[in-house]
Short mmCIF file of C-alpha atoms in Angstrom, two decimals:
data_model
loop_
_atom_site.label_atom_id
_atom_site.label_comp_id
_atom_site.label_asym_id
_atom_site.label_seq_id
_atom_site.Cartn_x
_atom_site.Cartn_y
_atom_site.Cartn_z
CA UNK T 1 -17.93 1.89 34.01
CA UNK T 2 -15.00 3.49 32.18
CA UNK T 3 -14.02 7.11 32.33
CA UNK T 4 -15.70 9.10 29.77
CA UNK T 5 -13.43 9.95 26.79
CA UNK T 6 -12.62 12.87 24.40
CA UNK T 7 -10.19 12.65 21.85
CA UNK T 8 -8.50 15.91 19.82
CA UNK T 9 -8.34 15.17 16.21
CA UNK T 10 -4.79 16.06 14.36
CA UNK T 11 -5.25 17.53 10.45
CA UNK T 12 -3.08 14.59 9.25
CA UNK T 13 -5.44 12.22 11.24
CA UNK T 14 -8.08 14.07 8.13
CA UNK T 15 -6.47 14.51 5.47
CA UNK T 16 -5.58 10.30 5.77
CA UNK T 17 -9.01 9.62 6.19
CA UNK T 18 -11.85 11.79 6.62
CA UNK T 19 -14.46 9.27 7.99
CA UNK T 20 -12.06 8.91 11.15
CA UNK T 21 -14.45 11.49 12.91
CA UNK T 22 -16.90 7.72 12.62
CA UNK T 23 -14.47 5.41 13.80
CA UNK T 24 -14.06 6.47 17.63
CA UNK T 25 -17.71 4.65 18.22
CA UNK T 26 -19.50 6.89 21.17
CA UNK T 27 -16.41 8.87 22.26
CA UNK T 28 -16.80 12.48 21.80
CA UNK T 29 -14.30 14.24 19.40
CA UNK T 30 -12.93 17.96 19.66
CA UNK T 31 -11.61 19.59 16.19
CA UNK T 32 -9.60 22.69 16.78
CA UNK T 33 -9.91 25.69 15.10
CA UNK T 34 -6.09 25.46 13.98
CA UNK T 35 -7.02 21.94 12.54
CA UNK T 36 -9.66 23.52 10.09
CA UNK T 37 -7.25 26.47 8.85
CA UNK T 38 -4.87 23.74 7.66
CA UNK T 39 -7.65 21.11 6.17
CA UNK T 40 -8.68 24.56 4.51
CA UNK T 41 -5.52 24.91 2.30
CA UNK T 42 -5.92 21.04 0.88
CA UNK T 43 -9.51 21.27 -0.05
CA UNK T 44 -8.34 22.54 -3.71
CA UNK T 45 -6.98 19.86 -6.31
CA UNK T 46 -7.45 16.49 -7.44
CA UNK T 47 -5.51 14.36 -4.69
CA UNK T 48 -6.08 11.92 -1.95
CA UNK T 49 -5.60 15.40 0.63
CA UNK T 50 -8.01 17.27 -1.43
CA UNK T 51 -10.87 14.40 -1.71
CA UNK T 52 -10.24 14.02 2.48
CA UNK T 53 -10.11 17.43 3.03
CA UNK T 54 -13.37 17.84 1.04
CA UNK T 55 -14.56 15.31 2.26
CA UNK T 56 -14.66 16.16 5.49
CA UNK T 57 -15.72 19.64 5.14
CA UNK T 58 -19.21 18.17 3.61
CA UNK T 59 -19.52 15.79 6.30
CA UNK T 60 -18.98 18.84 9.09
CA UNK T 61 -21.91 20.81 7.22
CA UNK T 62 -24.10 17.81 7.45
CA UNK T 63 -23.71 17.24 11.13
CA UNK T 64 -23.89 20.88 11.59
CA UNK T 65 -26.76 21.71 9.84
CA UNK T 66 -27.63 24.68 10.16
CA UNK T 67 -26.80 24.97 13.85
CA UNK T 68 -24.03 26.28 15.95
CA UNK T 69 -22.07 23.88 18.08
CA UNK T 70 -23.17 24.02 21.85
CA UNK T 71 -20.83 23.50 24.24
CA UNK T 72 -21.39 19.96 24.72
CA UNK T 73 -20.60 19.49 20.95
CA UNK T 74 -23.51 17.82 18.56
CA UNK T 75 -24.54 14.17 18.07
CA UNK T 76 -22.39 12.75 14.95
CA UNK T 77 -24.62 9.87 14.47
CA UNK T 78 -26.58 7.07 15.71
CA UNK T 79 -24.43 5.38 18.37
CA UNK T 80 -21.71 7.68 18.07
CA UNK T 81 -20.14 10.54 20.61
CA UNK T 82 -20.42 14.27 19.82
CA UNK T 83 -18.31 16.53 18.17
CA UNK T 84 -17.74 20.05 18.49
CA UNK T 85 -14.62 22.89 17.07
CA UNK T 86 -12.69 24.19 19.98
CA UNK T 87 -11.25 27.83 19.45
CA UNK T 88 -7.32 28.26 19.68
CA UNK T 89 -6.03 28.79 23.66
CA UNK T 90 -2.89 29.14 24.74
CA UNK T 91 -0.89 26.73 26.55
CA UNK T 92 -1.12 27.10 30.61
CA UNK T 93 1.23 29.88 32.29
CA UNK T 94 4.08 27.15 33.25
CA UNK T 95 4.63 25.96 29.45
CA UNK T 96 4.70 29.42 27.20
CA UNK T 97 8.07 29.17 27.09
CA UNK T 98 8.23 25.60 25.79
CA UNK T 99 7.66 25.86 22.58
CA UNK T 100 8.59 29.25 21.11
CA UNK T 101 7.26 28.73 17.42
CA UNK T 102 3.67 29.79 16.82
CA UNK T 103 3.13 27.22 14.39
CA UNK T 104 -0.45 24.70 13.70
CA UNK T 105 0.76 21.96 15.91
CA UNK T 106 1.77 23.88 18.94
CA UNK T 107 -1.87 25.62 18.65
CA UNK T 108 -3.22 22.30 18.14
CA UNK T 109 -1.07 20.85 21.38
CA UNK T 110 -2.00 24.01 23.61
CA UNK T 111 -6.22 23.34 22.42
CA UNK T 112 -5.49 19.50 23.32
CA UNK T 113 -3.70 20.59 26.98
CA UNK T 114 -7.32 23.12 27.60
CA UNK T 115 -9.23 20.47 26.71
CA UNK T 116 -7.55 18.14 29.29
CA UNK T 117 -7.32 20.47 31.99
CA UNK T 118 -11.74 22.03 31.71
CA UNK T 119 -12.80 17.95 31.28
CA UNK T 120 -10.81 16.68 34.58
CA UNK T 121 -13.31 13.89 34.93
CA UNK T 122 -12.64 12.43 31.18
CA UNK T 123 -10.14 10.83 29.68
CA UNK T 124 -8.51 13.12 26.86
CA UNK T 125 -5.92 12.36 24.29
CA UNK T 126 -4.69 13.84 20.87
CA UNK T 127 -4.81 10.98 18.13
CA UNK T 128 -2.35 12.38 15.41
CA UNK T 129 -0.22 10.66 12.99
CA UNK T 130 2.61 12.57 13.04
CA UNK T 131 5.13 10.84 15.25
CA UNK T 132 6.92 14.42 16.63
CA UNK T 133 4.35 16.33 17.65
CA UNK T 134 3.39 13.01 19.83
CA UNK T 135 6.31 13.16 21.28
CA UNK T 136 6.25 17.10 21.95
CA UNK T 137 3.09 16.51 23.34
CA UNK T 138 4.08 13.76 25.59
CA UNK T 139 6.93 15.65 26.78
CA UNK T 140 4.84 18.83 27.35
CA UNK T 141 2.46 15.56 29.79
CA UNK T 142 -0.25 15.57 27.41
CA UNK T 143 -1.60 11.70 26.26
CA UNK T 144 -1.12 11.21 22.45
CA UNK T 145 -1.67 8.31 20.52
CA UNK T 146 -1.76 6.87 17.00
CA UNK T 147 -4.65 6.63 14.49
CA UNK T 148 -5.39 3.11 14.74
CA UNK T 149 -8.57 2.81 12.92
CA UNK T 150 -6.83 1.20 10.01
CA UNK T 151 -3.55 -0.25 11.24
CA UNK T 152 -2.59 -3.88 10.68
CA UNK T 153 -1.80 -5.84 13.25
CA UNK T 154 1.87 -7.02 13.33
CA UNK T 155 1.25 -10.55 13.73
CA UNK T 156 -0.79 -10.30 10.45
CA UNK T 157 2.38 -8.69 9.04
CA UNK T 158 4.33 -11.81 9.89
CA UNK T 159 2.06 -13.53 8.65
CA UNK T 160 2.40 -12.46 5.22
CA UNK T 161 5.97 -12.76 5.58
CA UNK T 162 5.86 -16.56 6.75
CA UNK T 163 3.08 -17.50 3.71
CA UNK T 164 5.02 -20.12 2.08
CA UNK T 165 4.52 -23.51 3.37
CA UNK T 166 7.54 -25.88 3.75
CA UNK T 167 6.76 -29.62 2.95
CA UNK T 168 8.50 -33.04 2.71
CA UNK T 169 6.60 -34.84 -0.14
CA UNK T 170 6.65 -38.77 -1.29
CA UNK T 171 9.18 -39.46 -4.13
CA UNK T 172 6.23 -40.60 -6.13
CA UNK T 173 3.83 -37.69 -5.30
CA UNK T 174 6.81 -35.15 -6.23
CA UNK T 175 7.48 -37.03 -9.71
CA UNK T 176 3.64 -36.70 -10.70
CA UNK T 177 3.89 -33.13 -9.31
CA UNK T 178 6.74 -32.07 -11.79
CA UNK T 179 6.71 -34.41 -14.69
CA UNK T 180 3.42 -36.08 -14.75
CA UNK T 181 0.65 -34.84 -16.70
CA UNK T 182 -1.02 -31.34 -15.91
CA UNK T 183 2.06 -30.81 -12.97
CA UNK T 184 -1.00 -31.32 -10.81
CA UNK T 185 -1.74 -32.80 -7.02
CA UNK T 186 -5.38 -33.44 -5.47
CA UNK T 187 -4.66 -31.52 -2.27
CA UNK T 188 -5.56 -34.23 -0.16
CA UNK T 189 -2.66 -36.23 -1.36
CA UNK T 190 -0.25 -33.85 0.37
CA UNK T 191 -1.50 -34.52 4.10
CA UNK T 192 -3.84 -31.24 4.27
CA UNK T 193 -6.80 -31.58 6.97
CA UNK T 194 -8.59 -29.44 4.87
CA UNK T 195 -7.98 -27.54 1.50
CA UNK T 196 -5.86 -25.15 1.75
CA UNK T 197 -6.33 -21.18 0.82
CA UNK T 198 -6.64 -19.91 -2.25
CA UNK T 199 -3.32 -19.04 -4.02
CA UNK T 200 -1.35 -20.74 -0.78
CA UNK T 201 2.31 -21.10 -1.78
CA UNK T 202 4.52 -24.35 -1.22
CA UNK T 203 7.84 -25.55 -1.16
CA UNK T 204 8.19 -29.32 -1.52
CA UNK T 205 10.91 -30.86 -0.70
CA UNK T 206 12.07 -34.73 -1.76
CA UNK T 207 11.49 -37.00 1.30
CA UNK T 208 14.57 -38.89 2.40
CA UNK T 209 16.68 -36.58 -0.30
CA UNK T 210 17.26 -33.18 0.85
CA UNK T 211 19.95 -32.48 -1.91
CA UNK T 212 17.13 -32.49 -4.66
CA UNK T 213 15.82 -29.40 -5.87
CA UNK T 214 12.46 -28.35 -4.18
CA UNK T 215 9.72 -27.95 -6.22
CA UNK T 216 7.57 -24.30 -5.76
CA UNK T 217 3.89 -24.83 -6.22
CA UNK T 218 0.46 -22.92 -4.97
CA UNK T 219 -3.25 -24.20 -4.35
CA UNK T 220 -5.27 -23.37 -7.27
CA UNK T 221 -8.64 -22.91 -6.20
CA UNK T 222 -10.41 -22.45 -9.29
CA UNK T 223 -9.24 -26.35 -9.81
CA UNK T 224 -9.31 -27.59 -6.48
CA UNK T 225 -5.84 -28.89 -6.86
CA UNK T 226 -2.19 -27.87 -6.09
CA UNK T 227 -0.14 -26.51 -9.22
CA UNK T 228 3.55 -26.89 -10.22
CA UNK T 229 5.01 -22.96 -10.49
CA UNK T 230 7.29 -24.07 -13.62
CA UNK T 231 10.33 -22.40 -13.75
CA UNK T 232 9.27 -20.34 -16.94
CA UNK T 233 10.53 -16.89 -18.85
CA UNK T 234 8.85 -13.34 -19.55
CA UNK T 235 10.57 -11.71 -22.36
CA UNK T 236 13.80 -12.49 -21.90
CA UNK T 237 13.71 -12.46 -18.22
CA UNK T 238 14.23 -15.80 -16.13
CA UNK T 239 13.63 -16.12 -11.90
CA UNK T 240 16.69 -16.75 -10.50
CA UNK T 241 15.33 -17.77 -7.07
CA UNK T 242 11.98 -20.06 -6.03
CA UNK T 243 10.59 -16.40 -4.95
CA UNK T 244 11.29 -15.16 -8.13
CA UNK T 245 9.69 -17.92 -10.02
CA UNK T 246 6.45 -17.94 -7.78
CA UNK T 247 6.35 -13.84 -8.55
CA UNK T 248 6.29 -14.27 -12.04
CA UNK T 249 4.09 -16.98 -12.07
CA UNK T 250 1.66 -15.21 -10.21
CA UNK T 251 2.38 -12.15 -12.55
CA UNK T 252 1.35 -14.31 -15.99
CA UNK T 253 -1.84 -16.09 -14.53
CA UNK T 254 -4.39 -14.39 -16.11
CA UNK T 255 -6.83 -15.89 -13.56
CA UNK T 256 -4.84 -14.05 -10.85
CA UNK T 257 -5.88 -10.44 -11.32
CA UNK T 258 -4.54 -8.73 -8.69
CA UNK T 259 -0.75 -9.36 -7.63
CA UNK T 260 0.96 -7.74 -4.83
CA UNK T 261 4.82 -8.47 -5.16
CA UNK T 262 6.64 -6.89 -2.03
CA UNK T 263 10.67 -7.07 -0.75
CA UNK T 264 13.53 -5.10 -0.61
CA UNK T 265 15.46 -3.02 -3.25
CA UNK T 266 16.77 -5.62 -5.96
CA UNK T 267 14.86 -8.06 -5.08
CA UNK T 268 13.25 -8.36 -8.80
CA UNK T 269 9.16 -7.21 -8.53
CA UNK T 270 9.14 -4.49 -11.22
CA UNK T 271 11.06 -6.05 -13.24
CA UNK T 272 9.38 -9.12 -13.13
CA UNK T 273 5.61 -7.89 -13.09
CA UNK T 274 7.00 -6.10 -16.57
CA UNK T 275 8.56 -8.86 -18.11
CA UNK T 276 5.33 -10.61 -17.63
CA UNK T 277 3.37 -8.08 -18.57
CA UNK T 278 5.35 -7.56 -22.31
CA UNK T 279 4.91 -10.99 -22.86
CA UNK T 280 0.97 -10.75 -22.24
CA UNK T 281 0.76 -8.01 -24.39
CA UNK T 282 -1.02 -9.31 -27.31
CA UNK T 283 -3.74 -10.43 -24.29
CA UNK T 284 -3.98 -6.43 -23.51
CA UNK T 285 -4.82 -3.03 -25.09
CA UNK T 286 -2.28 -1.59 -22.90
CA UNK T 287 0.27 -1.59 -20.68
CA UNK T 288 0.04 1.33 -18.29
CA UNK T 289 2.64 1.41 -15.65
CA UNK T 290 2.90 3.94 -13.36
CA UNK T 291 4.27 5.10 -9.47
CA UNK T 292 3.02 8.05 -6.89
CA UNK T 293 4.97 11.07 -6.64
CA UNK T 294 5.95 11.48 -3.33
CA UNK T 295 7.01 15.50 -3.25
CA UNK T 296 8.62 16.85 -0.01
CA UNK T 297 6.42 19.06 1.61
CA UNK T 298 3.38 18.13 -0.27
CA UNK T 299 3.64 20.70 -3.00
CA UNK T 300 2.69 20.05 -6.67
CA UNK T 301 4.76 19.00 -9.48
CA UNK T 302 4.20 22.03 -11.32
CA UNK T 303 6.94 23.95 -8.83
CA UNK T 304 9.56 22.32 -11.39
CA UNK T 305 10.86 23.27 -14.61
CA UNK T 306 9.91 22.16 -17.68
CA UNK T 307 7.01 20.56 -19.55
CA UNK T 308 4.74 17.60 -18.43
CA UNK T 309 7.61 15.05 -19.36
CA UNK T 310 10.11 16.83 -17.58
CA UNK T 311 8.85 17.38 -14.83
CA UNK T 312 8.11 13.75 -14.35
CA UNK T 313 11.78 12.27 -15.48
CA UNK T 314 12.84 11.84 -12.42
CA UNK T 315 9.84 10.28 -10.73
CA UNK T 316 9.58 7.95 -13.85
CA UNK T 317 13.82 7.35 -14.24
CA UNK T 318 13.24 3.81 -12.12
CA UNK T 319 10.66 2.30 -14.35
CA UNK T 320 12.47 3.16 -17.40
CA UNK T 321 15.66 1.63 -15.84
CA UNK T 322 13.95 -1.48 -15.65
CA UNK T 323 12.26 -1.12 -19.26
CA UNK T 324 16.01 -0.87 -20.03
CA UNK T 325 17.36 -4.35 -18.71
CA UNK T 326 14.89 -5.99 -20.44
CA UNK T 327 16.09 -4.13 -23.87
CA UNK T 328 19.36 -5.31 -22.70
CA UNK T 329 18.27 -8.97 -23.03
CA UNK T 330 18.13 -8.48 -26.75
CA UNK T 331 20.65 -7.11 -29.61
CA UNK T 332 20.11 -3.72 -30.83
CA UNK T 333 17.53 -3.97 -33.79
CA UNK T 334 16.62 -7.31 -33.12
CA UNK T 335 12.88 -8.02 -32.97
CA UNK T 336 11.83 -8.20 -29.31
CA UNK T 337 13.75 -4.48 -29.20
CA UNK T 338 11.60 -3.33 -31.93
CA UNK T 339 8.64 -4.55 -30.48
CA UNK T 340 9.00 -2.25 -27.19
CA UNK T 341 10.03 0.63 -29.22
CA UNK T 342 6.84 0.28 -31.39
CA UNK T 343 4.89 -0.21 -28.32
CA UNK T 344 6.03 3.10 -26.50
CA UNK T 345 5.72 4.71 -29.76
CA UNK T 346 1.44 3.76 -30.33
CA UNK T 347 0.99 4.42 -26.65
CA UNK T 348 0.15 0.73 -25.95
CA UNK T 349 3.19 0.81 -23.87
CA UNK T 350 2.41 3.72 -21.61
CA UNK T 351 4.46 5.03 -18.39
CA UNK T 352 3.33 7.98 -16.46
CA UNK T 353 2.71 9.21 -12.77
CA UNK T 354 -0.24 8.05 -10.65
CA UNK T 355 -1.50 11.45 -10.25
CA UNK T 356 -2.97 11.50 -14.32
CA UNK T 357 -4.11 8.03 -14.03
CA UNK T 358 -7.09 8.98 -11.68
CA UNK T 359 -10.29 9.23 -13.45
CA UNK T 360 -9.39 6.61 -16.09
CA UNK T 361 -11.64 3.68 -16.53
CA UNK T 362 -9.08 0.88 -17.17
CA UNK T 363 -10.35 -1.83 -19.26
CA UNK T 364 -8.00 -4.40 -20.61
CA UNK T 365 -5.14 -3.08 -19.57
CA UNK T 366 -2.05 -4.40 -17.69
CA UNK T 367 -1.37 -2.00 -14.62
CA UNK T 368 1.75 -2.16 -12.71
CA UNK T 369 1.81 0.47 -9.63
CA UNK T 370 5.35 0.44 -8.60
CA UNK T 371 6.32 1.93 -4.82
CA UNK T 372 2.41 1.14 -3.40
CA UNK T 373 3.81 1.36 -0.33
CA UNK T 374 3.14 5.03 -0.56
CA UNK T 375 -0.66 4.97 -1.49
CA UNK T 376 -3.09 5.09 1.58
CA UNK T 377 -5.65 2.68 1.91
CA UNK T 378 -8.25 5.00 0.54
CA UNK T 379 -5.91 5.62 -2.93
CA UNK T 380 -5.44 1.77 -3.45
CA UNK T 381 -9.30 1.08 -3.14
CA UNK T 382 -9.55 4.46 -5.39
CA UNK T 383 -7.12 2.43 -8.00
CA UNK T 384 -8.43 -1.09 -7.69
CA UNK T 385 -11.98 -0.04 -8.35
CA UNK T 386 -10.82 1.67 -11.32
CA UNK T 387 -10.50 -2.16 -13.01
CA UNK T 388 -12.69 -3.01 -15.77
CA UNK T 389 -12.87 -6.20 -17.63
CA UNK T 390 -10.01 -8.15 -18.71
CA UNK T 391 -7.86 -6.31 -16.31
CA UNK T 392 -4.67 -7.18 -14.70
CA UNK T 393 -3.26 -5.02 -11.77
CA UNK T 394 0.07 -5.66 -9.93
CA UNK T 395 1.13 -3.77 -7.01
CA UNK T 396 4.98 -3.70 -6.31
CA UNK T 397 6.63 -1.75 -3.26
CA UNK T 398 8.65 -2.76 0.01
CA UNK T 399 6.80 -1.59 3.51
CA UNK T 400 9.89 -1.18 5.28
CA UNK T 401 10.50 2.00 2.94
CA UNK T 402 7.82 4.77 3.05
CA UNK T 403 8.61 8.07 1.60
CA UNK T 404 5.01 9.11 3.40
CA UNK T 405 5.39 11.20 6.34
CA UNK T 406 2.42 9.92 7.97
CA UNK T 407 2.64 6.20 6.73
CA UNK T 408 4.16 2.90 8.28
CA UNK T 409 4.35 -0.25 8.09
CA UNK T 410 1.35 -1.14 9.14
CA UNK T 411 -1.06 1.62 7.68
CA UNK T 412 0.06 2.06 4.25
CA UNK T 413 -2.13 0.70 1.42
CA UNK T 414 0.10 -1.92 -0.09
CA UNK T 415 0.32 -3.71 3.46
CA UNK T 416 -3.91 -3.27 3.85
CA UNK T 417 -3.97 -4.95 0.03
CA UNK T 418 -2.39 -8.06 1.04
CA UNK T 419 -3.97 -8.36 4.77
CA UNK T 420 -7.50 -7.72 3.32
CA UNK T 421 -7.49 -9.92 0.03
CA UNK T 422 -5.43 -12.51 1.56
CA UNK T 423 -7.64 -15.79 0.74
CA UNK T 424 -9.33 -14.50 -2.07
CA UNK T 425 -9.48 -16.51 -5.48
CA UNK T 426 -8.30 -13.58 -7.99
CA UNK T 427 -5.50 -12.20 -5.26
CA UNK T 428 -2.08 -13.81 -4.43
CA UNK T 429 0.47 -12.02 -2.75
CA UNK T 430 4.55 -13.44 -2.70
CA UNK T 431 6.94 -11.97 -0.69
CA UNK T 432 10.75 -11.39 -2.31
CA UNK T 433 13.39 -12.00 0.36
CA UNK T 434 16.72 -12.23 -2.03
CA UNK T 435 18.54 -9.81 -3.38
CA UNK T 436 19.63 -10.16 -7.19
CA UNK T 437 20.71 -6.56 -8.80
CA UNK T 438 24.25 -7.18 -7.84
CA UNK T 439 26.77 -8.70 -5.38
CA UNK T 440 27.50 -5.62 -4.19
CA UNK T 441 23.93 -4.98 -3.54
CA UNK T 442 23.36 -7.72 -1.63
CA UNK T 443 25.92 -7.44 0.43
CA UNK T 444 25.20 -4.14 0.98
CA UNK T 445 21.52 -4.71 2.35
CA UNK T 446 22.67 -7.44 4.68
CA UNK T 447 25.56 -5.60 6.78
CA UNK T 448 24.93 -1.82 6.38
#
């Protein structure tokens, strides 16, 4: 039998989630005092921190009861450990002079070493997400570790990344495929075992003739069948790589409902998933597009100058810089320009920040959430069950580039989206590898 184990709970390990205090099955779990003075200054406001920090306020009370915590902590459930609030204490004699600041963490840290050093028989370890005070408290000889609860593995990650299948196909089978009628294969005909996952992406290529163009196709599972992905145009805007046309035929099936589009900068998503969605616009009340503010430091937008609109400019800059190339597509006062003028103009066309989208019931609408690498699992459930009937939501962001301190690659909500509705009929997820702002940009992303 295994050492018995107690794990110190980080704020940030709360404020990401505040069921984690469930997820360490029948481990016990100490909560410093220093950890609820910090949760305390998030429980105002209408934010992921707030609903956390809330959140797990209520879910202390309930546990609590009424009672006081013993000193063996109280039972947090059925088949869970115990749980108890451990005052501040000081770190041991030999490290007071390690860290000088009196700040949360260190008090946190010095609680964590206590704990440790009165439990000699268990196994203790802090579990925070913030990467430097694990390494502070490894070099201070104190176990740390990751919350892990809701990490994707990185083999599922590479996964994602390797989801396009690479085929030789029959001269014959590849001319019914992209000029017979419907653009249509039985699956079977292509050599599957069995049929293959909903929305799985292909790349055919002409047996015997590798100079051919391949053809990009995906399993369509509503018709049993595997589907040409025609090289087609969104207002204006043409693919200019197989990635590009798979994204943006993803982006116009209205049977597809939820689209995740990830890749590097320049690599096309927003401007793609809006092209497609101002061509489908007669198919929608509205066109809401929209992107988190990620503020240093966590404090509110109302810090800057200015009104509601200025405030948000330069959050919102990048998605009108993209509502901008498509205007370029067209001459000044031509009809197409018009039309997205008009549209901003009745609202139907509407851009704004995340953060006055919650609440909203969103019924046939368009959404596009550009940079959903920075929502936490909890937001992008918060958002996706915000859907009503008739519609469409599209996720855009790159995982390698998190502007959330306590994010990664495998823990942010964008990378959860397309692990957890991978195989699902209304989901497809396509993964943008090449670079097409610029040249320069391109060049730029490969060697620096």
């Amino acid at each position: 039998m295994g050492k018995h184990k107690i794990f110190v709970l980080d704020t940030n390990v709360i404020l990401h989630d505040h069921k984690a205090i469930r997820n360490f099955q029948d481990n016990d779990l100490v909560i410093p005092v220093a950890v609820l003075e910090e949760v305390d200054k998030f429980k105002k406001g209408t934010d992921a921190l707030a609903y956390n920090a809330r959140g797990f306020m209520r879910d202390i009370d309930r546990i609590t009861a009424g009672r006081v915590f013993p000193s063996e902590g109280l039972p947090i459930g059925q088949g869970l450990g115990k749980i108890k609030v451990e005052p501040n204490h000081p770190f041991p004699e030999k490290m007071r002079d390690l860290f000088v600041d009196d700040i949360p963490d260190h008090r946190i840290l010095a609680t964590a070493i206590w704990v440790r050093d009165n439990n000699p028989d268990s196994f203790v370890a802090l579990v925070t997400k913030d990467v430097n005070l694990r390494v502070k408290s490894k070099a201070a000889g104190m176990l740390s570790q990751d919350y892990l609860t809701d990490k994707v593995d990185d083999t599922k990650i590479e996964d994602s990344e390797k989801e396009v299948q690479f085929l030789d196909l029959d001269p014959l089978l590849m001319q019914t495929l992209c000029f017979g009628p419907g653009n249509s294969l039985e699956w079977k005909q292509i050599g599957c075992a069995s049929a293959p996952r909903p929305n799985q992406l292909f790349k055919f290529r002409w047996k015997g003739d590798k100079s051919k163009e391949v053809a990009c196709a995906r399993y369509d599972a509503f018709l049993g069948r595997i589907v040409l992905c025609k090289a087609r145009q969104a207002f204006g805007i043409r693919p200019r790589n197989d990635e590009q046309k798979m994204a943006l035929d993803a982006c116009l099936n209205p049977r597809t409902e939820l689209v995740a589009l990830t890749g590097g900068a320049g690599t096309g998503k927003t401007l793609l998933a809006l092209a497609a969605a101002l061509e489908q616009e007669k198919e929608y009340e509205q066109i809401v597009i929209s992107r988190p503010t990620v503020i240093l430091g966590n404090q509110d937008i109302g810090f800057l100058p200015g009104d509601q609109k200025q405030k948000m400019s330069p959050f919102l800059q990048p998605l009108m810089d993209n509502l901008n190339v498509i205007k370029e597509q067209f001459r000044p006062g031509s009809r197409e320009a018009g039309r997205i003028e008009d549209m901003l103009n009745r609202q139907k066309l509407l851009i704004e920040p995340l953060a006055y989208i919650r609440g909203r019931s969103l019924g046939k609408c368009y959404f596009i959430i550009d940079e959903a690498q920075n929502l936490t699992p909890h937001e992008m459930k918060t958002i996706i069950t915000r859907a009503g009937e008739g519609t469409k939501m599209v996720f855009t962001g790159d995982i390698f580039q998190i502007d959330q301190p306590y994010l990664d690659q495998w823990s942010n909500g964008l990378t959860h989206l397309s692990q957890k509705m991978a195989g699902q009929k209304l989901f497809q997820h396509v993964s943008l590898r090449k670079g097409e702002r610029s040249e320069l940009s391109e060049l730029a992303a490969k060697l620096l």
